[in-house]
C-alpha angles and dihedrals in degrees: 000000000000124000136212114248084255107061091045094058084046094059098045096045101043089073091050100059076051089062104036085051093049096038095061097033085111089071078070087087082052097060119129102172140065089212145344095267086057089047086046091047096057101037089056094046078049089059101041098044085053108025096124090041089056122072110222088264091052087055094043094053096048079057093047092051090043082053096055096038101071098107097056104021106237111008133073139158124236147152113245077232091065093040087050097056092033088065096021102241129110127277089244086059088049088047094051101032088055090052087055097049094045083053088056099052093248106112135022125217121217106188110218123199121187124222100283092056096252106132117247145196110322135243117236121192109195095229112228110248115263106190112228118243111220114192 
């Protein structure tokens, strides 16, 4: 039987999403959301709590982090190289723009190492807005 291109790639690829699910099901203990609308709605009071405190990469890369956190709302694991070419700005801005946002309560680092004790790409939980109570 011959099949179309399409079916090919279909049958080549749907393993594959098998695989991709299965390899990151351990960001599920990372989790900080119930859904996607709870991770929107505080990333958006974050903003807006902080927005003259952000510069716009600072902002840009709380979105890009809310982007690639949808499977597991709020966490998500990246190298501060992808997040660089994902926003367009250098690996020394990501570096300086997640500690930050780690300052202002936004965003949470989880350091990974591999095996060999190199470290590796980090973990980032997306923290739930707590409004803060002036007096």
């Amino acid at each position: 039987m011959k099949y179309s291109f399409f079916q090919q790639v279909g049958r080549v690829l749907y393993p594959f999403t098998i695989i991709f699910k299965m390899a990151f099901e351990y960001l599920a203990a990372y989790t900080t959301f119930e859904s996607i609308a709870d991770m929107d709605k505080s990333v958006e009071d974050h903003i807006a709590a902080h927005y003259f405190d952000l510069t716009e990469s600072e902002r840009a890369i709380v979105f890009m982090l809310a982007s690639r956190s949808l499977m597991h709302p709020g966490a998500s694991h990246l190298k501060a190289e992808t997040i660089a070419d994902q926003v367009g700005v250098s690996t020394k801005t990501v570096y300086r723009s997640i500690k930050k946002l780690v300052e202002v309560g936004i965003v949470e680092k989880v350091a990974q190492s591999k095996l060999n004790g190199i470290k590796g790409a980090n973990i980032y939980r997306i923290l739930p807005y707590v409004p803060s109570s002036v007096s």
